[in-house]
Short mmCIF file of C-alpha atoms in Angstrom, two decimals:
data_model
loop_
_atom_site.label_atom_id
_atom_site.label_comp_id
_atom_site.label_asym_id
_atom_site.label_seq_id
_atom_site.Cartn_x
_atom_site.Cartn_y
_atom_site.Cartn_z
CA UNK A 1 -1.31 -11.18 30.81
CA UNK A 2 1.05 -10.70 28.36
CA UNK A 3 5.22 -9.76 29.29
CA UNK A 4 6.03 -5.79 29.35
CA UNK A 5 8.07 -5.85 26.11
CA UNK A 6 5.22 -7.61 24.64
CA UNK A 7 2.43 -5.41 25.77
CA UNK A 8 4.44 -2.55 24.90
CA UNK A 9 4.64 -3.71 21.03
CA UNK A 10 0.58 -4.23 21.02
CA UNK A 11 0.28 -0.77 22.80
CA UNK A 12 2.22 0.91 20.01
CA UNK A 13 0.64 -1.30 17.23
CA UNK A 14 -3.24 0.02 18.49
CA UNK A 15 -1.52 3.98 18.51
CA UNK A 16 -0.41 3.73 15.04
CA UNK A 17 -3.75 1.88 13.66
CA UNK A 18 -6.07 4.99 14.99
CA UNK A 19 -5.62 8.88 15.58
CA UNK A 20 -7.36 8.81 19.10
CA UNK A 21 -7.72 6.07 21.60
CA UNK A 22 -10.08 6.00 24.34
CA UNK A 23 -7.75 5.15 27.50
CA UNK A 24 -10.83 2.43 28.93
CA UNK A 25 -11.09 1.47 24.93
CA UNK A 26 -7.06 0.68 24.97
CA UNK A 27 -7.17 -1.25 28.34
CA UNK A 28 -9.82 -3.50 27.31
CA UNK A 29 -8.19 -4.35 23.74
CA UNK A 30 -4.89 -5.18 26.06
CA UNK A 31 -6.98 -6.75 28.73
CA UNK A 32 -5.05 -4.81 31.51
CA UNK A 33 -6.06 -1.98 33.92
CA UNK A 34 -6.20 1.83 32.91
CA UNK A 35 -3.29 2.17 35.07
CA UNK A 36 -1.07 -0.17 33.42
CA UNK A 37 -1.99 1.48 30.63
CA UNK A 38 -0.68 4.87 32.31
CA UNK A 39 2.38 3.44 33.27
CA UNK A 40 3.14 1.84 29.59
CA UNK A 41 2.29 5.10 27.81
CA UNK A 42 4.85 6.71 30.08
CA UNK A 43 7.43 3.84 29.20
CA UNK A 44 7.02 4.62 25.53
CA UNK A 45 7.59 7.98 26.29
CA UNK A 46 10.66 7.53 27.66
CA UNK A 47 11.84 6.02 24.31
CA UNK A 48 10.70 8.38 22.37
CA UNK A 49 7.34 7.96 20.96
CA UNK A 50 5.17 11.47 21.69
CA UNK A 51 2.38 10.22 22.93
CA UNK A 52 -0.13 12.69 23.82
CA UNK A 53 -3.04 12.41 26.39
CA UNK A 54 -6.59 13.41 25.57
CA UNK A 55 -8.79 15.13 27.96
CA UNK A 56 -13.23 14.61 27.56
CA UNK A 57 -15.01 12.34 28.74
CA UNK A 58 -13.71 9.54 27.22
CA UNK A 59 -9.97 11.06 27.78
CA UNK A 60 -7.25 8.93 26.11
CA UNK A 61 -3.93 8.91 23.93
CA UNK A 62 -3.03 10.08 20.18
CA UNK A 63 0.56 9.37 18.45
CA UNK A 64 1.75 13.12 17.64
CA UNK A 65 4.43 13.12 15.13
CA UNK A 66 7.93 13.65 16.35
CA UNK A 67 10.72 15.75 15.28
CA UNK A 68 13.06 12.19 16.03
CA UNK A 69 12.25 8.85 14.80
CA UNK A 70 12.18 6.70 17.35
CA UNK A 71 13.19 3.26 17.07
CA UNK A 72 10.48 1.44 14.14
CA UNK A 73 8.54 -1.75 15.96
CA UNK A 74 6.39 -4.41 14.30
CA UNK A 75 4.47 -6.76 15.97
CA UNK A 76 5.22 -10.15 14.13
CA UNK A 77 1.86 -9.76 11.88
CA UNK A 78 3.29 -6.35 10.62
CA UNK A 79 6.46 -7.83 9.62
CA UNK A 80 4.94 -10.42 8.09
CA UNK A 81 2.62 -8.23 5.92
CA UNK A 82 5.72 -5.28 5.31
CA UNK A 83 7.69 -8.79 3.89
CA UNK A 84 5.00 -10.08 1.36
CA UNK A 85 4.13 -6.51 0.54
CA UNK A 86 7.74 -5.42 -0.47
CA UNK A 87 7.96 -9.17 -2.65
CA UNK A 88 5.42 -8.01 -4.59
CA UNK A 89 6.23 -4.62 -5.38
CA UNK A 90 7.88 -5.59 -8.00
CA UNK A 91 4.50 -5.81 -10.14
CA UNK A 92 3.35 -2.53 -8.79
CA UNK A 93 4.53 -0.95 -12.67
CA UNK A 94 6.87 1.69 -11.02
CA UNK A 95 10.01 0.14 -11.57
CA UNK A 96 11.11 -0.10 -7.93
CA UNK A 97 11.93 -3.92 -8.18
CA UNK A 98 15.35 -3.01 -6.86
CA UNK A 99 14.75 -0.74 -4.19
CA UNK A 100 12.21 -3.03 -2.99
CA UNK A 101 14.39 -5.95 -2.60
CA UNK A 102 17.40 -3.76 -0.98
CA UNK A 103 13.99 -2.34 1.39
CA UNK A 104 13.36 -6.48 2.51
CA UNK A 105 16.78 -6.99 3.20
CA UNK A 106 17.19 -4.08 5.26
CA UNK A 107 14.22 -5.13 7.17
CA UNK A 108 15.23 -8.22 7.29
CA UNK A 109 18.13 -7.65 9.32
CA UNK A 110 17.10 -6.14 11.89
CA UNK A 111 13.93 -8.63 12.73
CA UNK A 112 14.41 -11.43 15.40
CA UNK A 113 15.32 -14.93 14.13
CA UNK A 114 11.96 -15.76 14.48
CA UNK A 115 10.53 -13.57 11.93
CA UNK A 116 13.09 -13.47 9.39
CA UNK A 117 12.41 -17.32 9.49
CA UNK A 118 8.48 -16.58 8.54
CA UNK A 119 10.09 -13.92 5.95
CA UNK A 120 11.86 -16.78 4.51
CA UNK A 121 9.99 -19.48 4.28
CA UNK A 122 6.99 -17.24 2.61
CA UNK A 123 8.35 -16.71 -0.54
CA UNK A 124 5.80 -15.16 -3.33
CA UNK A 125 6.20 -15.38 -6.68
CA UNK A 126 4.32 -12.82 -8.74
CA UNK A 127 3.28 -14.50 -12.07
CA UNK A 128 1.67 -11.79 -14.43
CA UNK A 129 -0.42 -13.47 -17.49
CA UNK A 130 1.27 -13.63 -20.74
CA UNK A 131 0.83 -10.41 -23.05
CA UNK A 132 1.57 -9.41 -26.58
CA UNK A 133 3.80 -6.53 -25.43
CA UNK A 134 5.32 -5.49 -21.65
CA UNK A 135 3.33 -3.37 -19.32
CA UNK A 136 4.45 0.09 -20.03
CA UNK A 137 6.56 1.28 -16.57
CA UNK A 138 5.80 4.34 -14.60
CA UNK A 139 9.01 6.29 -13.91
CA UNK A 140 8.60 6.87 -9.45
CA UNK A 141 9.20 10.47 -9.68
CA UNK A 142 6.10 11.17 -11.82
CA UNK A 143 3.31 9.07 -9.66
CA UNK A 144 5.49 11.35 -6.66
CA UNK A 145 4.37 14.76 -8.60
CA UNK A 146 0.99 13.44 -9.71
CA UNK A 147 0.46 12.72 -6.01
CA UNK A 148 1.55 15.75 -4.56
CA UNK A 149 -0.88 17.61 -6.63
CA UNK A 150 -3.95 15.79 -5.54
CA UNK A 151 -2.67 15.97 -2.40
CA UNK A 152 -2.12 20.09 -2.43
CA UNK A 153 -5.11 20.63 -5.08
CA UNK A 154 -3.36 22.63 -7.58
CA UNK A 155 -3.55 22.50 -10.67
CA UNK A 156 -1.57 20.67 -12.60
CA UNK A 157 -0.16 21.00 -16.35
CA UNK A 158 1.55 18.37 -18.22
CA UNK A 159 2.21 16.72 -21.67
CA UNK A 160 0.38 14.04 -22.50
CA UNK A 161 1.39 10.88 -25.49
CA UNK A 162 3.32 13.73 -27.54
CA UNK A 163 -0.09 15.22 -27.75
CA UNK A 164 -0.97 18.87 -27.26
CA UNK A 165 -0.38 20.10 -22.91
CA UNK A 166 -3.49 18.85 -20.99
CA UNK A 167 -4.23 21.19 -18.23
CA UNK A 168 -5.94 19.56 -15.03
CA UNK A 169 -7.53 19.52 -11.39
CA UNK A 170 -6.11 15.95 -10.30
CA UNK A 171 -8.83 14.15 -8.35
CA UNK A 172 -7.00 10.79 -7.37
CA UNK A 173 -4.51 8.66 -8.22
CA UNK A 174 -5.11 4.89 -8.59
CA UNK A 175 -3.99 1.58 -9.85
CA UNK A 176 -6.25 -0.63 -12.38
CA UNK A 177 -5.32 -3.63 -14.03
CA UNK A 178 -2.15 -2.65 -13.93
CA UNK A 179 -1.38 0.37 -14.63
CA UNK A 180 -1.27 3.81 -13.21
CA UNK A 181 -4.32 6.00 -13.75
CA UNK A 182 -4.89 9.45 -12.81
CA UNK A 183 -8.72 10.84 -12.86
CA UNK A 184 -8.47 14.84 -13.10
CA UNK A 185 -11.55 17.72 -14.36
CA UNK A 186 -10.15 18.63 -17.42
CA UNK A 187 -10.01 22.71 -17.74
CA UNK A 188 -9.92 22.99 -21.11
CA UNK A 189 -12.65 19.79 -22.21
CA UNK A 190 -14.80 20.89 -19.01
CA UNK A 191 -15.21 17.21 -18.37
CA UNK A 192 -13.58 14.10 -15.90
CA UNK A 193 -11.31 12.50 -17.69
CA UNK A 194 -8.98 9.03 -17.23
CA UNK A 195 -4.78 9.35 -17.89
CA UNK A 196 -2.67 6.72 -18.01
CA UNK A 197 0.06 8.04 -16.00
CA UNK A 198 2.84 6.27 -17.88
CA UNK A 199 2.32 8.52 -20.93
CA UNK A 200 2.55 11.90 -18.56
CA UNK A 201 5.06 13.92 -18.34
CA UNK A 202 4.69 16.72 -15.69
CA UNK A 203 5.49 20.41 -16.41
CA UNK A 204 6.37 22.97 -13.35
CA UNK A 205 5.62 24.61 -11.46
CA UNK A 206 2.29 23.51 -10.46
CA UNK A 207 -0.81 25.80 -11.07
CA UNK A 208 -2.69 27.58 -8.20
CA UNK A 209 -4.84 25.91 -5.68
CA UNK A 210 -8.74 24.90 -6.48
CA UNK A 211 -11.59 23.75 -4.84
CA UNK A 212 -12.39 19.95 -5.72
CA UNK A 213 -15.53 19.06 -7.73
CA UNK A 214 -17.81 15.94 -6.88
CA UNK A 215 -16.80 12.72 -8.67
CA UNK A 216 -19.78 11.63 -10.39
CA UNK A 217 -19.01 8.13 -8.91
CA UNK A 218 -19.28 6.43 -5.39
CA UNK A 219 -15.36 6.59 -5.49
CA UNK A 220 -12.49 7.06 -7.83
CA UNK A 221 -12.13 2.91 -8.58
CA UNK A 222 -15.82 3.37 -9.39
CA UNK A 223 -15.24 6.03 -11.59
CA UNK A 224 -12.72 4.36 -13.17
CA UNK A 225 -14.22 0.91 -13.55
CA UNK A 226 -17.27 2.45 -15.32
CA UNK A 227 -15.14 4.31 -17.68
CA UNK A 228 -13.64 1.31 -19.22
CA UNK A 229 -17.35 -0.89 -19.21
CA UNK A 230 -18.32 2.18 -21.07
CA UNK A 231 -21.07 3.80 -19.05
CA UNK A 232 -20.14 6.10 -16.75
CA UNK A 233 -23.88 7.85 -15.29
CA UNK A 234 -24.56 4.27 -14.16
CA UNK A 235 -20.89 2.71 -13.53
CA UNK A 236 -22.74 -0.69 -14.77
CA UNK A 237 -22.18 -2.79 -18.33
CA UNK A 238 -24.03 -1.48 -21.12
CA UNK A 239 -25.29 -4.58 -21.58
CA UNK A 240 -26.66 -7.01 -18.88
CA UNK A 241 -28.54 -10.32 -19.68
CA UNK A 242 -30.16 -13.34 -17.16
CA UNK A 243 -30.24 -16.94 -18.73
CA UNK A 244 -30.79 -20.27 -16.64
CA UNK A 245 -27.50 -22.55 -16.98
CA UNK A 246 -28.22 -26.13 -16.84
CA UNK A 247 -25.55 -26.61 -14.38
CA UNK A 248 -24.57 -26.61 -10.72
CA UNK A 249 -23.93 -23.08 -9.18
CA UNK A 250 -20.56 -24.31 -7.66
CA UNK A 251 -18.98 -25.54 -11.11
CA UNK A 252 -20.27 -21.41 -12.63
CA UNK A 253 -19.07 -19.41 -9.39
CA UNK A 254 -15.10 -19.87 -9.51
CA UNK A 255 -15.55 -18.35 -13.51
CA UNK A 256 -17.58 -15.17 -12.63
CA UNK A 257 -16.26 -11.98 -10.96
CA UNK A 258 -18.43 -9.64 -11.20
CA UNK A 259 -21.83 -11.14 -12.06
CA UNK A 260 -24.51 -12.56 -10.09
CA UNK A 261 -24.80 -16.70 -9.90
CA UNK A 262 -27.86 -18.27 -7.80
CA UNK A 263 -28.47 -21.62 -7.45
CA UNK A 264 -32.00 -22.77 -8.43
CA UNK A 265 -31.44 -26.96 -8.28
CA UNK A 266 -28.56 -29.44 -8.19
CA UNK A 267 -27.89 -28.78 -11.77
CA UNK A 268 -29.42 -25.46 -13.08
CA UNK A 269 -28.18 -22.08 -11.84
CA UNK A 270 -29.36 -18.46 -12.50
CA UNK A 271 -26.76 -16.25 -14.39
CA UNK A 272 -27.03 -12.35 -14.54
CA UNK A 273 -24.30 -10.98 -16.54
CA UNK A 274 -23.15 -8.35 -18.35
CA UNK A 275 -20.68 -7.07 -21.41
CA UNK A 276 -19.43 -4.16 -23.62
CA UNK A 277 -21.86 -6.10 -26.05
CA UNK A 278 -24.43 -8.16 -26.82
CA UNK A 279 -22.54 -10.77 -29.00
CA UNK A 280 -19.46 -10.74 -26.53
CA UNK A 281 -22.06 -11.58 -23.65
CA UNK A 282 -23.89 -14.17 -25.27
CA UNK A 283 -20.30 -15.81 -26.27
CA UNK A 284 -19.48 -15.40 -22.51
CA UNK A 285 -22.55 -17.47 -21.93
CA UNK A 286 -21.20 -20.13 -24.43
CA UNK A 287 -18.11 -20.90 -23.04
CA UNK A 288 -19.50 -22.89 -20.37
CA UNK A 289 -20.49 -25.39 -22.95
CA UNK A 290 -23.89 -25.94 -20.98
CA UNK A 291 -27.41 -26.04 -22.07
CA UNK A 292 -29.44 -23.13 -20.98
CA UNK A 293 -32.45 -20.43 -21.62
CA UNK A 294 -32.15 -16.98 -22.24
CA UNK A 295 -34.73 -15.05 -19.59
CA UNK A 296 -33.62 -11.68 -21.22
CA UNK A 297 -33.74 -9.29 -23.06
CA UNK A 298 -34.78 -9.69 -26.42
CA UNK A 299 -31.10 -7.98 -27.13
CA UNK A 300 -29.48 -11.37 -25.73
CA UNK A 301 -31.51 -13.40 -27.63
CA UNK A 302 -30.98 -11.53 -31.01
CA UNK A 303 -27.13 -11.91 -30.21
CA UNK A 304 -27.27 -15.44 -29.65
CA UNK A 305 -28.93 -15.65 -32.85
CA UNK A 306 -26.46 -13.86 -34.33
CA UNK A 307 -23.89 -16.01 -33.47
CA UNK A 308 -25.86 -18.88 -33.68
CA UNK A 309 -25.59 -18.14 -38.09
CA UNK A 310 -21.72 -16.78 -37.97
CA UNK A 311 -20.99 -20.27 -35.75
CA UNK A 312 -22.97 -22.03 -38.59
CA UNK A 313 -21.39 -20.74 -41.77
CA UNK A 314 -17.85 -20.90 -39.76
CA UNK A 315 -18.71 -25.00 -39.59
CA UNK A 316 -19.88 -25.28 -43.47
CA UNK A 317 -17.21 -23.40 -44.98
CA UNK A 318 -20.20 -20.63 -46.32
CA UNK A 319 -19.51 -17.17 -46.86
CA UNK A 320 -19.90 -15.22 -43.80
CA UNK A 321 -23.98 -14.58 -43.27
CA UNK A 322 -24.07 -10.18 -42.84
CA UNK A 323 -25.80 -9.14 -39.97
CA UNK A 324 -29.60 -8.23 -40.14
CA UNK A 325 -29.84 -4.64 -40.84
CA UNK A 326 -32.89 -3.28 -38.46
#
């Protein structure tokens, strides 16, 4: 059985991961009785944390919110994760780098020495890829307002890239490669539409409150991912293609992310991709610099065909070949 300080910790940890625990539910996660259980609810009570008990059938406990805060505890897995998680803010495009640093140390004081020697040996180092121009930064107090109004559901005006004012029902806010997006219904377009939230600039007061329409996705990342493949009814590429790569499916699988790889030998694999394109897939077939067939469609192998001349007059020095005209 674990010490009373450290049962108390896990007891607190399970409260905060769940609204309502069932008391027999809690005693078996600590492997104690329900009455230990009893008596360590009461202990936390006594420093603070409003617990509250449950009555049913399967009566238990819920962590109400307080008008105090009581003293913050982390078991050492939380302080862990709150460590890496504040090292990396710094790529979260919100321009909090500083605040999140002054945030570790402050943590970091106040852990035992046996955590803020995890803390410090796990140092991360966020390396972004190279690009042509900096990631565009999102000032904190707009992504605050852009929440708040998909949080309330009111409406929401704002000025948009210098453009004309853009007025809104904000659906979610979310995150993608990147940047900050927010998915809204626009009023005025009578359509969903995608806004980079660095290029907002929020007007107030907000509108009045509305009654959220259905996202014509599973979720919001769905809707967002199909907006940027292009094909938002399905959410999939426009263009998908199968070909047989005369390779192993363990030297293809560490180079796909979201296609399909299945092994059909030691050295041939089954590909199922797809693309904005037909030319870009079949050139995302190519750079595995394998042999391989093309199982379909006839689109893939037209674009392949394609390339196949462009390729060949880019090797003789001919004048570019235009493409077939249908």
């Amino acid at each position: 059985m674990q010490k009373t300080s450290a049962r108390l910790l896990a007891l607190l940890s399970l409260l905060q991961a769940r609204r309502d625990w069932p008391g027999a539910l809690l005693a078996d996660r600590l492997e104690v009785s329900p009455r230990t259980v009893r008596r360590d609810v009461d202990r936390l009570r006594e420093l603070g944390y409003p617990i509250l008990a449950t009555k049913g059938p399967d009566g238990g406990y819920r962590l109400d919110a307080g008008s105090q805060l009581p003293p913050l505890l982390f078991d050492d897995e939380q302080a862990v994760a709150l460590g890496v998680a504040l090292q990396i803010a710094a790529i979260s495009g919100v321009g909090i780098e500083e605040a999140a640093a002054r945030a570790l140390n402050t943590v970091r004081q106040v852990m035992p020495a046996r955590l803020r020697h995890r803390i410090d040996a796990l140092q991360v180092t966020a390396a972004e890829p190279p690009a042509s121009r900096p990631e565009p930064q999102v000032d904190s107090g707009v992504l605050v307002a852009l929440g708040t109004a998909v949080h309330a559901r009111e409406e929401l005006r704002f000025d948009y890239a210098g453009g004309e004012p853009r007025r809104v029902h904000p659906h979610h806010l979310l995150t993608w490669g990147g940047r900050w997006y927010l998915v809204a219904w626009d009023l005025d377009r009578e359509d969903w539409r995608t806004f980079r939230a660095d290029r907002i600039i929020p007007r107030t007061p907000t509108g009045p409150r509305f009654a959220p329409r259905e996202l014509p996705a599973a979720d919001p990342a769905a809707f967002v991912t199909a907006r940027f493949r292009g094909s938002v009814g399905s959410g999939d590429w426009p263009c998908r293609g199968e070909v047989i790569l005369h390779l192993s499916a363990a030297e293809v699988s560490p180079y796909i992310r979201d296609g399909v790889v299945e092994a059909l030998g030691p050295d041939r694999c089954r590909l199922v991709l797809g693309s904005w394109s037909w030319p870009s897939l079949a050139a995302a077939v190519g750079r595995f610099d394998a042999d391989f067939e093309v199982v379909g469609p006839a689109e893939l192998r037209d674009a392949f065909a394609h390339l196949a001349r462009r390729y060949a007059d880019a090797a003789t020095g001919a004048p570019a070949t235009p493409p077939a005209i249908p």
